[in-house]
Coordinates of C-alpha atoms in Angstrom, one line a residue:
X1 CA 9.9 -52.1 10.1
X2 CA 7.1 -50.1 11.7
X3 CA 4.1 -49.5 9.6
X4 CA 3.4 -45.2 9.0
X5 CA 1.1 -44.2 12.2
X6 CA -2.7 -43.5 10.9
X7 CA -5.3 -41.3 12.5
X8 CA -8.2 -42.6 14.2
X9 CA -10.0 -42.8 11.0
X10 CA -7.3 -44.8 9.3
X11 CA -6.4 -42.1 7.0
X12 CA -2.6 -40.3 7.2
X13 CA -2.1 -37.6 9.9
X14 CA -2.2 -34.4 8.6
X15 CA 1.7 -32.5 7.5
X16 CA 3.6 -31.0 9.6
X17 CA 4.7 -27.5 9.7
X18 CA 8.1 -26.7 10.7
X19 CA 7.0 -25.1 13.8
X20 CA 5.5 -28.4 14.3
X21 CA 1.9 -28.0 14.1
X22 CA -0.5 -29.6 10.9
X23 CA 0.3 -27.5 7.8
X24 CA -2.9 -25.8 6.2
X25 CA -3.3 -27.2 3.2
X26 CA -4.2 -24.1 1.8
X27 CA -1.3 -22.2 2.6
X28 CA 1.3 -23.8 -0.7
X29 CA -2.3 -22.9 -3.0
X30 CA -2.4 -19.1 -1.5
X31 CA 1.5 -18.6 -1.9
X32 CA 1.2 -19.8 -5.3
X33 CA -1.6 -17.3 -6.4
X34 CA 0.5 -14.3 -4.5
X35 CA 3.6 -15.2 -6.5
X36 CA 1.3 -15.5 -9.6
X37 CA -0.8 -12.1 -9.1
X38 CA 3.2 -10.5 -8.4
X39 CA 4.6 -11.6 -11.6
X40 CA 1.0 -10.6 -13.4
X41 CA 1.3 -7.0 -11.8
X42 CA 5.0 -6.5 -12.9
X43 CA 4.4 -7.9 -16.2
X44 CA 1.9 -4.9 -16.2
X45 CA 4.5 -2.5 -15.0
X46 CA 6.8 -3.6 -17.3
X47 CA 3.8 -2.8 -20.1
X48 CA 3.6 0.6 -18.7
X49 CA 7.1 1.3 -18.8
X50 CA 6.9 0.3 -22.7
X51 CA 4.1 2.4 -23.0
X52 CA 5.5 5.5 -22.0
X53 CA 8.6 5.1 -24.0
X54 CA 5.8 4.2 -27.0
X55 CA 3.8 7.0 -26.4
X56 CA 6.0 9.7 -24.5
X57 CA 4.8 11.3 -20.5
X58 CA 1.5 12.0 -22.0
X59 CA 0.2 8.2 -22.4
X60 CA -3.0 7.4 -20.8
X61 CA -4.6 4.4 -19.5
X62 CA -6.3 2.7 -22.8
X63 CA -2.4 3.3 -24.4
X64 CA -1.2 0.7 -20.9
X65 CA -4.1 -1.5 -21.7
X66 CA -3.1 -1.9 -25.4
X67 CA 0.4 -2.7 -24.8
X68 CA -0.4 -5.0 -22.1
X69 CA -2.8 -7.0 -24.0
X70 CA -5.5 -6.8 -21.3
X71 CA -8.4 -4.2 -20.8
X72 CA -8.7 -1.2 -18.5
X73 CA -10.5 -3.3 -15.8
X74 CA -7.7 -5.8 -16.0
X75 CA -5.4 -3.0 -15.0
X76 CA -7.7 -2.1 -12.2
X77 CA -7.5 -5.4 -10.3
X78 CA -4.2 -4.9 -10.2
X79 CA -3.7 -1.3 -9.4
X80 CA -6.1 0.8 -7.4
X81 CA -6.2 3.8 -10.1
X82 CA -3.6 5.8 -12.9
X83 CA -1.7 7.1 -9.5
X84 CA -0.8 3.4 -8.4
X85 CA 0.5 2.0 -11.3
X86 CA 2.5 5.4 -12.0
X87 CA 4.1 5.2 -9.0
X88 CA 5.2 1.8 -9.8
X89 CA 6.7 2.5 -13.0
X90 CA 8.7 5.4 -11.0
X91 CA 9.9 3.0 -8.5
X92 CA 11.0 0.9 -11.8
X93 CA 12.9 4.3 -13.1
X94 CA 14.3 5.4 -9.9
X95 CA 16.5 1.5 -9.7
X96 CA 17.7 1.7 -12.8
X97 CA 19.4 5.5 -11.7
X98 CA 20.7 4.0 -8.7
X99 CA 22.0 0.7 -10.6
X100 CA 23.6 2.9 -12.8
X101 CA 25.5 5.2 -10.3
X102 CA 26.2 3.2 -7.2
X103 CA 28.5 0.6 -8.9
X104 CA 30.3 3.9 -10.7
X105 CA 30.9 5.6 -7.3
X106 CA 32.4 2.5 -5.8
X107 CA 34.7 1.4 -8.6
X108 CA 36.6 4.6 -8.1
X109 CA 39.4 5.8 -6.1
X110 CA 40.6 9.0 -6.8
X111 CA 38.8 12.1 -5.7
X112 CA 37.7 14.0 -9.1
X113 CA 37.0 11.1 -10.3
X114 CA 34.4 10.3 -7.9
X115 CA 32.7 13.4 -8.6
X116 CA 33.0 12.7 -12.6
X117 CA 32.2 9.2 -12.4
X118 CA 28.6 10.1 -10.4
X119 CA 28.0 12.8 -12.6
X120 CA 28.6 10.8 -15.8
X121 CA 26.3 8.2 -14.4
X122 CA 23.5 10.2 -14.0
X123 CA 23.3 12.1 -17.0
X124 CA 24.4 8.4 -18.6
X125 CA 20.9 7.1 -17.4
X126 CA 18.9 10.6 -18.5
X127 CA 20.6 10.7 -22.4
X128 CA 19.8 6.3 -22.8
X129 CA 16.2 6.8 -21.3
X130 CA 15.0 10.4 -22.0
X131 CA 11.5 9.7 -22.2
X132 CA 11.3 7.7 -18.5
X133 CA 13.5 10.5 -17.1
X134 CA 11.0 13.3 -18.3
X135 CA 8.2 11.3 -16.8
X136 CA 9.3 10.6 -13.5
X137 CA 10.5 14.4 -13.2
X138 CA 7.5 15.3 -14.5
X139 CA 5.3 13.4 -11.7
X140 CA 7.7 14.1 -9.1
X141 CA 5.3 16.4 -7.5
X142 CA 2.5 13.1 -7.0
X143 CA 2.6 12.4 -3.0
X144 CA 3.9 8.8 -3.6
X145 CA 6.3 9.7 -7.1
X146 CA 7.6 12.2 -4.9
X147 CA 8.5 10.3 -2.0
X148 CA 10.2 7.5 -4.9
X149 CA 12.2 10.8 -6.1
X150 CA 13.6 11.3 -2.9
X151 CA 14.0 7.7 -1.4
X152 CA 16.6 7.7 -4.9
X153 CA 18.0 11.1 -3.8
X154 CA 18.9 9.9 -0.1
X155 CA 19.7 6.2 -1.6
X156 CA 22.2 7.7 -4.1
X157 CA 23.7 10.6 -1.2
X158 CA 23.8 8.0 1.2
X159 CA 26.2 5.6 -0.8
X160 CA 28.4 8.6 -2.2
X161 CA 28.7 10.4 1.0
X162 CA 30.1 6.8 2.6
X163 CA 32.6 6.9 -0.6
X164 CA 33.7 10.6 0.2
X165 CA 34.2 10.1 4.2
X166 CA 36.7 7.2 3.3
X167 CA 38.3 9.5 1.1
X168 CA 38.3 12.2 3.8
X169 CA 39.7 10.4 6.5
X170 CA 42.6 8.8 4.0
X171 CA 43.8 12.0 3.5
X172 CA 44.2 12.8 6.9
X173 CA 40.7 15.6 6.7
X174 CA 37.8 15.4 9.1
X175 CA 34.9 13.5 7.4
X176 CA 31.9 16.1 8.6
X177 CA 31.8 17.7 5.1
X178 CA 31.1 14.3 3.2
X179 CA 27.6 13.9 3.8
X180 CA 26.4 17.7 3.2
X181 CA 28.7 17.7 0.2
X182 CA 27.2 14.1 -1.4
X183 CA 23.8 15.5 -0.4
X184 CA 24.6 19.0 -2.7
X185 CA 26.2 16.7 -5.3
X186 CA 23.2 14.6 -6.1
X187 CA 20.3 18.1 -6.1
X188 CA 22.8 20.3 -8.0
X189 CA 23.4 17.4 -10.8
X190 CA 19.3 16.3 -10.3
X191 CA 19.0 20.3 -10.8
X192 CA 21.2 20.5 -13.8
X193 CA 20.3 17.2 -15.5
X194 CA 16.3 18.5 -15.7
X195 CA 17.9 21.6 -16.9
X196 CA 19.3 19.3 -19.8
X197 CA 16.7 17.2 -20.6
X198 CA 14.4 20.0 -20.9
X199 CA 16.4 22.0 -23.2
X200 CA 16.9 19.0 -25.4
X201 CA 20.3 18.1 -24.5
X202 CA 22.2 21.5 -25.8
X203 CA 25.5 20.4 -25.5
X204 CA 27.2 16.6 -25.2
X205 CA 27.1 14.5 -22.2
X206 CA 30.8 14.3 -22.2
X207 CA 31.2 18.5 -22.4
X208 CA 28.3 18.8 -19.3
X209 CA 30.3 16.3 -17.4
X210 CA 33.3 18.0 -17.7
X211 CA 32.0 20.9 -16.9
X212 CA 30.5 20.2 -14.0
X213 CA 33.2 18.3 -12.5
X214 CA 35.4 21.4 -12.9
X215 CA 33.3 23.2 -10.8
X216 CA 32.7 20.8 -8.2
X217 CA 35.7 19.4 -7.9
X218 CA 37.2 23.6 -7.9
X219 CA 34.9 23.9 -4.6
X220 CA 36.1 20.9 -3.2
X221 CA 39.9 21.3 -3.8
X222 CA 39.8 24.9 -2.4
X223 CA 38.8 23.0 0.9
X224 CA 41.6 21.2 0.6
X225 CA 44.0 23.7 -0.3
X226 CA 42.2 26.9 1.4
X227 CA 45.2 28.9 4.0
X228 CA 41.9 29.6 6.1
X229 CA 40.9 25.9 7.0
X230 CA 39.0 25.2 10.4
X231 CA 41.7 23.4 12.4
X232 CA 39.6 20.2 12.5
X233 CA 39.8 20.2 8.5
X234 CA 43.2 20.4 8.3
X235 CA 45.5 17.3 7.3
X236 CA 45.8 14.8 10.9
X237 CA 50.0 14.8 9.6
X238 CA 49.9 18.6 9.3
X239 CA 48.4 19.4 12.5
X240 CA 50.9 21.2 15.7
X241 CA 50.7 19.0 18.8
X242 CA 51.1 21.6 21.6

């Protein structure tokens, strides 16, 4: 059996990359410390995210620090100012929305329910984490909190347009609606649900749901049944071949 190759000094050749080439050895130390300063920084988001449902919108800096364990300039290695780590608590808020709706919009197959099920989703998310909701709705108008906002708002209007068209076109109807409609969907609810959260939740989830189903799913049904139909809305069965 052949002996392992040495270098010219006697010594083992250096390790290979899989491209071939001598691995840096510093590269496996470097990756390490990334992963490590990653977990560090969302173990500081997640610290934030307790503060604020500690303190309420209104928590500052020193309140972070204290939850976290670590002092101010702690936080500051990790994020650049207040503005930074704020926006990634929103980006922390804004999943757990779209965790909540999307599996709700797919897991349904009838049309009203697809409008009750998103609607029930949202305001699910806004009555079990009232505090978080306030705040991001509250920051929305920061440049990056706002972009979050919307990524959520095209994210969630993306996924329930897709759900609408399928329904569209199994019903014979022209699927251009589905994406204005999922995009007026997810701002009137957003618009409705601030309304609610600011007012202190007046009335039940359950009632507002209902509610707002009735009159979304009214508009939508009146498509569907409306004598004065555009042509290309009309059912594909129902239309007269010349």
């Amino acid at each position: 059996m052949q002996s392992p190759r040495k270098d010219v000094n006697g010594s083992d050749p250096p390790e290979a990359s899989p491209d071939g080439g001598p691995k840096a050895k510093g590269n496996g130390r470097r990756d390490r410390w990334a992963d490590h300063r990653e977990q560090r920084r969302q173990a500081l988001v997640g610290a934030a995210v307790q503060a604020l449902l500690r303190h309420g919108p209104e928590v500052d800096m020193d309140q972070v620090a204290a939850t976290a364990g670590v002092s101010k300039p702690v936080l500051y290695r990790y994020f650049a100012d207040k503005s930074q780590l704020w926006v990634a608590v929103s980006e922390v808020v804004a999943a757990r929305v779209v965790d909540a709706i999307a599996p709700a919009i797919e897991q349904v197959r009838e049309e009203r329910g697809l409008v009750e099920a998103t609607i029930d989703a949202y305001l699910g998310v806004i009555e079990s984490q009232p505090t978080l909701y306030r705040f991001l709705m509250r920051q929305s108008g920061q440049p990056g909190i706002h972009q979050v906002v919307a990524g959520t708002s095209r994210q969630v209007a993306a996924g329930l347009a897709r759900v609408i068209g399928d329904r569209l076109r199994a019903l014979g109807l022209d699927a251009g609606p589905a994406e204005p409609w999922a995009y007026g969907l997810v701002g009137f609810v957003q618009a409705v649900g601030d309304w609610w959260t600011t007012h202190g939740q007046p009335i039940s989830r359950s009632a507002l749901t209902d509610y707002l189903t009735t009159l979304l799913w009214s508009g939508i049904e009146g498509v569907r049944a409306s004598a004065d139909l555009p042509h290309e809305l009309t059912r594909a069965h129902e239309r007269i071949v010349p």
